[in-house]
Coordinates of N, CA and C and ligand atoms in Angstrom, one line a residue:
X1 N 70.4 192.0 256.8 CA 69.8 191.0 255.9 C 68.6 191.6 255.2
X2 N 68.0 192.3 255.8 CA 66.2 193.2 255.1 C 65.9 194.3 256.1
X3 N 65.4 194.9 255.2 CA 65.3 195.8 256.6 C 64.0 196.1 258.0
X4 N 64.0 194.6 257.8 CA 63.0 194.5 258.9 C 63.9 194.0 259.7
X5 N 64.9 193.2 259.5 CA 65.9 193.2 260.4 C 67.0 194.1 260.6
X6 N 66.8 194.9 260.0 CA 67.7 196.4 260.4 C 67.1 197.4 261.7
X7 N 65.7 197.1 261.6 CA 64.8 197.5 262.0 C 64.8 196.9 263.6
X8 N 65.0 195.2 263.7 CA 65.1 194.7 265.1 C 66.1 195.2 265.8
X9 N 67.7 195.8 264.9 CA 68.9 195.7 265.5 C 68.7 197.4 265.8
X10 N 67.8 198.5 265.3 CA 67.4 199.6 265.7 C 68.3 200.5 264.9
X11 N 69.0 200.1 263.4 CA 69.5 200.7 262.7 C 68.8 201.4 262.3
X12 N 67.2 201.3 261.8 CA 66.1 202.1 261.5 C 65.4 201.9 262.5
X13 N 64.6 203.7 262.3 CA 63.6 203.6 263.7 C 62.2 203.0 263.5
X14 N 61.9 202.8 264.4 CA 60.2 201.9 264.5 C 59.3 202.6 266.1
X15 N 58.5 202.6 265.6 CA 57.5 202.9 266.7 C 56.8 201.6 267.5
X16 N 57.7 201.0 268.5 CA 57.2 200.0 269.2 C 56.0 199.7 269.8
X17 N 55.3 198.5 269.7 CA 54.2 198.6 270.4 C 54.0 197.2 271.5
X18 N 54.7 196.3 271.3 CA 55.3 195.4 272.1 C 57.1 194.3 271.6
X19 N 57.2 194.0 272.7 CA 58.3 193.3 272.2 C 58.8 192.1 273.2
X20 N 59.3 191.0 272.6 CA 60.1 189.7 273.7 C 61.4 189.3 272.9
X21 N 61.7 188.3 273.6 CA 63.0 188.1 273.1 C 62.7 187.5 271.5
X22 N 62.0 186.9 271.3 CA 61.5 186.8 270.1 C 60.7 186.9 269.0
X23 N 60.0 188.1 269.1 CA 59.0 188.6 268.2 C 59.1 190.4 268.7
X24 N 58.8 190.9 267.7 CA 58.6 192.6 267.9 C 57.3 193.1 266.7
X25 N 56.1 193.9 268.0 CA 55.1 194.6 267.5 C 55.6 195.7 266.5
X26 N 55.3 196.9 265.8 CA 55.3 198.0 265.9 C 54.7 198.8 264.4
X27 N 54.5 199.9 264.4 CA 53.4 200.5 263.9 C 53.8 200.4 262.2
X28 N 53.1 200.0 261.4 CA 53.6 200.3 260.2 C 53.2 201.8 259.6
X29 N 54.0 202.2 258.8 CA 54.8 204.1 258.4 C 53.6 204.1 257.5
X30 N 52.8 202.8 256.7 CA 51.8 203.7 256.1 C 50.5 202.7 256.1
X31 N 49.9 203.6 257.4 CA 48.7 202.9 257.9 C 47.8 202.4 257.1
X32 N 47.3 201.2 256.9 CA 45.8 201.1 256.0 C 44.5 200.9 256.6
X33 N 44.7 201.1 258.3 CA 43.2 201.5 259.1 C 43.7 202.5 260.3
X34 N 43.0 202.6 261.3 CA 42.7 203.4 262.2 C 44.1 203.0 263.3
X35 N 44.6 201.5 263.3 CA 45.5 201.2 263.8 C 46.2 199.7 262.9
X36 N 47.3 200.1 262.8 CA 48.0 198.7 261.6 C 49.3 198.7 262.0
X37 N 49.7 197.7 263.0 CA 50.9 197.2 263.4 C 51.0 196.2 262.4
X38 N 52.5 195.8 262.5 CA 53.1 194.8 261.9 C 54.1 194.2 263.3
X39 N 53.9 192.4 262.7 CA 54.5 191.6 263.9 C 55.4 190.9 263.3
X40 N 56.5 190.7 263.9 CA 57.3 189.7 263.2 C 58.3 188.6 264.0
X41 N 58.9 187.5 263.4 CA 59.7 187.1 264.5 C 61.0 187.5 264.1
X42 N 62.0 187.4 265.6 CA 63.1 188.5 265.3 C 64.3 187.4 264.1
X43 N 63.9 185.9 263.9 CA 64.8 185.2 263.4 C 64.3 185.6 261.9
X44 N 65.3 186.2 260.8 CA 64.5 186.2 259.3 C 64.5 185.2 258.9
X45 N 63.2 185.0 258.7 CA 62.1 183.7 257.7 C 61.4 184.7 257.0
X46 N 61.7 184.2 255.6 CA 61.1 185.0 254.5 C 59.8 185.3 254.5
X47 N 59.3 184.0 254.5 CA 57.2 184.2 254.3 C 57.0 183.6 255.0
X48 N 55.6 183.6 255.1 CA 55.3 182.0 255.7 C 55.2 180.8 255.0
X49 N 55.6 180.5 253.8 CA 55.8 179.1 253.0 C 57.7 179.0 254.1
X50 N 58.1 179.4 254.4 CA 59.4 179.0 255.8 C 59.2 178.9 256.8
X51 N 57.6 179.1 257.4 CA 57.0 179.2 259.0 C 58.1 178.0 259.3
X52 N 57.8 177.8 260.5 CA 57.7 176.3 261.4 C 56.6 176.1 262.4
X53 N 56.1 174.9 262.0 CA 54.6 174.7 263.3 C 55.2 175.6 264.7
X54 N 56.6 175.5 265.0 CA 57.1 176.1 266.5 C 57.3 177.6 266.5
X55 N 57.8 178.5 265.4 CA 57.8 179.4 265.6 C 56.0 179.9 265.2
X56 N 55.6 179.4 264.7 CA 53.9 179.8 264.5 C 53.2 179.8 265.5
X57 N 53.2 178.6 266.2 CA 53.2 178.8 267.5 C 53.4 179.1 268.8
X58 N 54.7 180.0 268.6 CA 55.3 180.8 269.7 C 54.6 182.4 269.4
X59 N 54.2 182.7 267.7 CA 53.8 183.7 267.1 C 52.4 184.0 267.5
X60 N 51.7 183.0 267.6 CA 50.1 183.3 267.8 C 50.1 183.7 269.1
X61 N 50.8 183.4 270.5 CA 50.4 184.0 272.0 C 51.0 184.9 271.7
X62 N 51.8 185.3 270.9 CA 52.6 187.0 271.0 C 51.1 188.0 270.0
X63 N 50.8 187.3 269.0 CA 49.8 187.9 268.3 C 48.4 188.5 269.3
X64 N 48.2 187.4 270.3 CA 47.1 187.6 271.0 C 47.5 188.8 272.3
X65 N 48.9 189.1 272.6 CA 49.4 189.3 273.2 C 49.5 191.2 272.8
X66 N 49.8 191.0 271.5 CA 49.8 192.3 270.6 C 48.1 193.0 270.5
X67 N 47.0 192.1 270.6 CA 46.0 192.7 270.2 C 45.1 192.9 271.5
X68 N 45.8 192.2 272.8 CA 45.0 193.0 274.6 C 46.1 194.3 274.4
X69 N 47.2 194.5 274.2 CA 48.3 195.6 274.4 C 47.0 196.9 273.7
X70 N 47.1 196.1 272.5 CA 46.5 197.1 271.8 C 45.1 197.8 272.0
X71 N 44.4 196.8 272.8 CA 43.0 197.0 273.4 C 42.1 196.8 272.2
X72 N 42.0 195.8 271.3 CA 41.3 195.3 270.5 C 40.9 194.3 270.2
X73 N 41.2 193.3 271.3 CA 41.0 191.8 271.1 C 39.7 191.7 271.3
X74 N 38.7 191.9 271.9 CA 37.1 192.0 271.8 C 36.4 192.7 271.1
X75 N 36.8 193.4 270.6 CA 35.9 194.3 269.0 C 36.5 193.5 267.7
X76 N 37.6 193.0 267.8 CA 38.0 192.2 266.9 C 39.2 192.9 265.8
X77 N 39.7 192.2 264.8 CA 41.1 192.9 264.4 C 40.7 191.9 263.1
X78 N 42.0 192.4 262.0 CA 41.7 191.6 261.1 C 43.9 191.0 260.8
X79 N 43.9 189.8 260.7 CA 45.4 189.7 260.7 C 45.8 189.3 258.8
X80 N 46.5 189.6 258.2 CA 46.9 189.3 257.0 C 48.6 189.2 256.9
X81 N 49.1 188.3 256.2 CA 50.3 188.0 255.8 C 50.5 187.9 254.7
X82 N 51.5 188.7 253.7 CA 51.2 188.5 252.5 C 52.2 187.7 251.6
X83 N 51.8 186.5 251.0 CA 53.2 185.7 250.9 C 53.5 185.6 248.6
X84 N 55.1 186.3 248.9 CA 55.1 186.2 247.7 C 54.4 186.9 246.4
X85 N 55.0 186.7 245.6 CA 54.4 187.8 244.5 C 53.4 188.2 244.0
X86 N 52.5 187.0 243.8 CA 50.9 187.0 243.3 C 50.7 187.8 245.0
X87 N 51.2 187.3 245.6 CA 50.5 188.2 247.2 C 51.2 189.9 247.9
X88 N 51.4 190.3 246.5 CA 52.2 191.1 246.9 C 53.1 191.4 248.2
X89 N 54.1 190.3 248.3 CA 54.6 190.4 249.4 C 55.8 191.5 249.1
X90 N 56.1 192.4 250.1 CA 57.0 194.1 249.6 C 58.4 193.3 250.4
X91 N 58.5 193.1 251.8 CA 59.2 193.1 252.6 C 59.5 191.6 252.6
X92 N 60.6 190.7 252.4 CA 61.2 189.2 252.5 C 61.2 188.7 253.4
X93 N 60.2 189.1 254.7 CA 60.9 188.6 256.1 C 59.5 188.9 256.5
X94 N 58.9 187.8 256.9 CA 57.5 187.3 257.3 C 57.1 188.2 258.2
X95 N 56.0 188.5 257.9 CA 55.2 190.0 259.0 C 53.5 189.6 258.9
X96 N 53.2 189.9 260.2 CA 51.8 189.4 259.9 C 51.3 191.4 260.0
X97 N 49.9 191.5 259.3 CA 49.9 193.1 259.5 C 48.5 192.9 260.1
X98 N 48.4 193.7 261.5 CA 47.3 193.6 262.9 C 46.1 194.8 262.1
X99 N 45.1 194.6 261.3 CA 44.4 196.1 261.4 C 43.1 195.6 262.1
X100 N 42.8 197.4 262.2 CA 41.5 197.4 263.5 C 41.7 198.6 263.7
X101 N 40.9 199.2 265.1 CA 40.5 200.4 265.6 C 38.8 201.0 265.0
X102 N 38.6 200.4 263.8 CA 37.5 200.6 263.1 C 36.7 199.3 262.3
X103 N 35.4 199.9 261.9 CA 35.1 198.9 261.2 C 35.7 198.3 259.4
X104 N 36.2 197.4 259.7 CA 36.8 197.2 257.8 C 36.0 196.9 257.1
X105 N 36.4 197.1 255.3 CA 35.6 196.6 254.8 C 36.2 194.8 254.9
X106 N 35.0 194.2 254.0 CA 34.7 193.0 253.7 C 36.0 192.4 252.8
X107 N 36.6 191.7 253.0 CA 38.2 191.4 251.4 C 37.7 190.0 250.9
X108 N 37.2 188.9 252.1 CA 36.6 187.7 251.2 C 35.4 187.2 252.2
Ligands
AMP1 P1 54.0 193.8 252.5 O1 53.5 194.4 251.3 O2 53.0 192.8 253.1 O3 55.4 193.2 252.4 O4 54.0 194.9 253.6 C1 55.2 195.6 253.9 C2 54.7 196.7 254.9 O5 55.9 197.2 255.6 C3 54.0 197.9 254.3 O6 52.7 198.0 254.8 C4 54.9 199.1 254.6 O7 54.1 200.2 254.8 C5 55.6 198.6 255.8 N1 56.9 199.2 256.0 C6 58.0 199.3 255.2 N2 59.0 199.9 255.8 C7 58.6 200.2 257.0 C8 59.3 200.8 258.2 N3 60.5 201.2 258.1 N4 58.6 200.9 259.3 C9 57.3 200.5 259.4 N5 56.7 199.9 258.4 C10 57.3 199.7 257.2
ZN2 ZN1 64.9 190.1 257.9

């Protein structure tokens, strides 16, 4: 369907960083900090203008879940989703992108 779901079914490789039956962590190929996962749920929903209150919030304990794994939940992380074209969204299939390991700059 996209290849973020090519990517769940492990037709393309990914560097895992957590996974459940329905969401998977894992590293994105072109880092924009010190550490920048990308989270997704395994059902394709395009953006988040297709969330559901239920999968959003099955998504936030896996997010929080992603960022103890990651050992950054107390220094703090920055989460961004990019929806659609003014939002340059690249990939059709809703990803939230985890950065951190350093200090960021300021975006708003
Ligand atoms: P966005 O612009 O928000 O749609 O972000 C798409 C992200 O997916 C970019 O940061 C890409 O670097 C990342 N990306 C694309 N293909 C892969 C892949 N095969 N494995 C890991 N990250 C990817
Ligand atoms: Zn997909």
């Amino acid at each position: 369907m996209c290849i973020f779901c090519d990517l769940i079914e492990g037709k393309i490789p990914s560097t895992k960083i957590l996974e459940n039956d329905n969401f998977l962590a894992f590293e994105d190929i072109n880092a924009q900090a010190k550490i920048h996962a990308l989270i997704i749920p395994k059902v394709h929903i395009q953006s988040f203008n297709e969330m559901t209150p239920n999968v959003m919030a099955e998504m936030t304990t896996f997010i929080q879940e992603v960022a103890l794994t990651l050992g950054v939940k107390t220094d703090g992380y920055r989460l961004i989703t990019n929806i659609g074209q003014n939002g340059n969204q690249e990939v059709k299939h809703i990803h939230f992108h985890l950065l951190a390991g350093e200090q960021l700059g300021r975006l708003v």
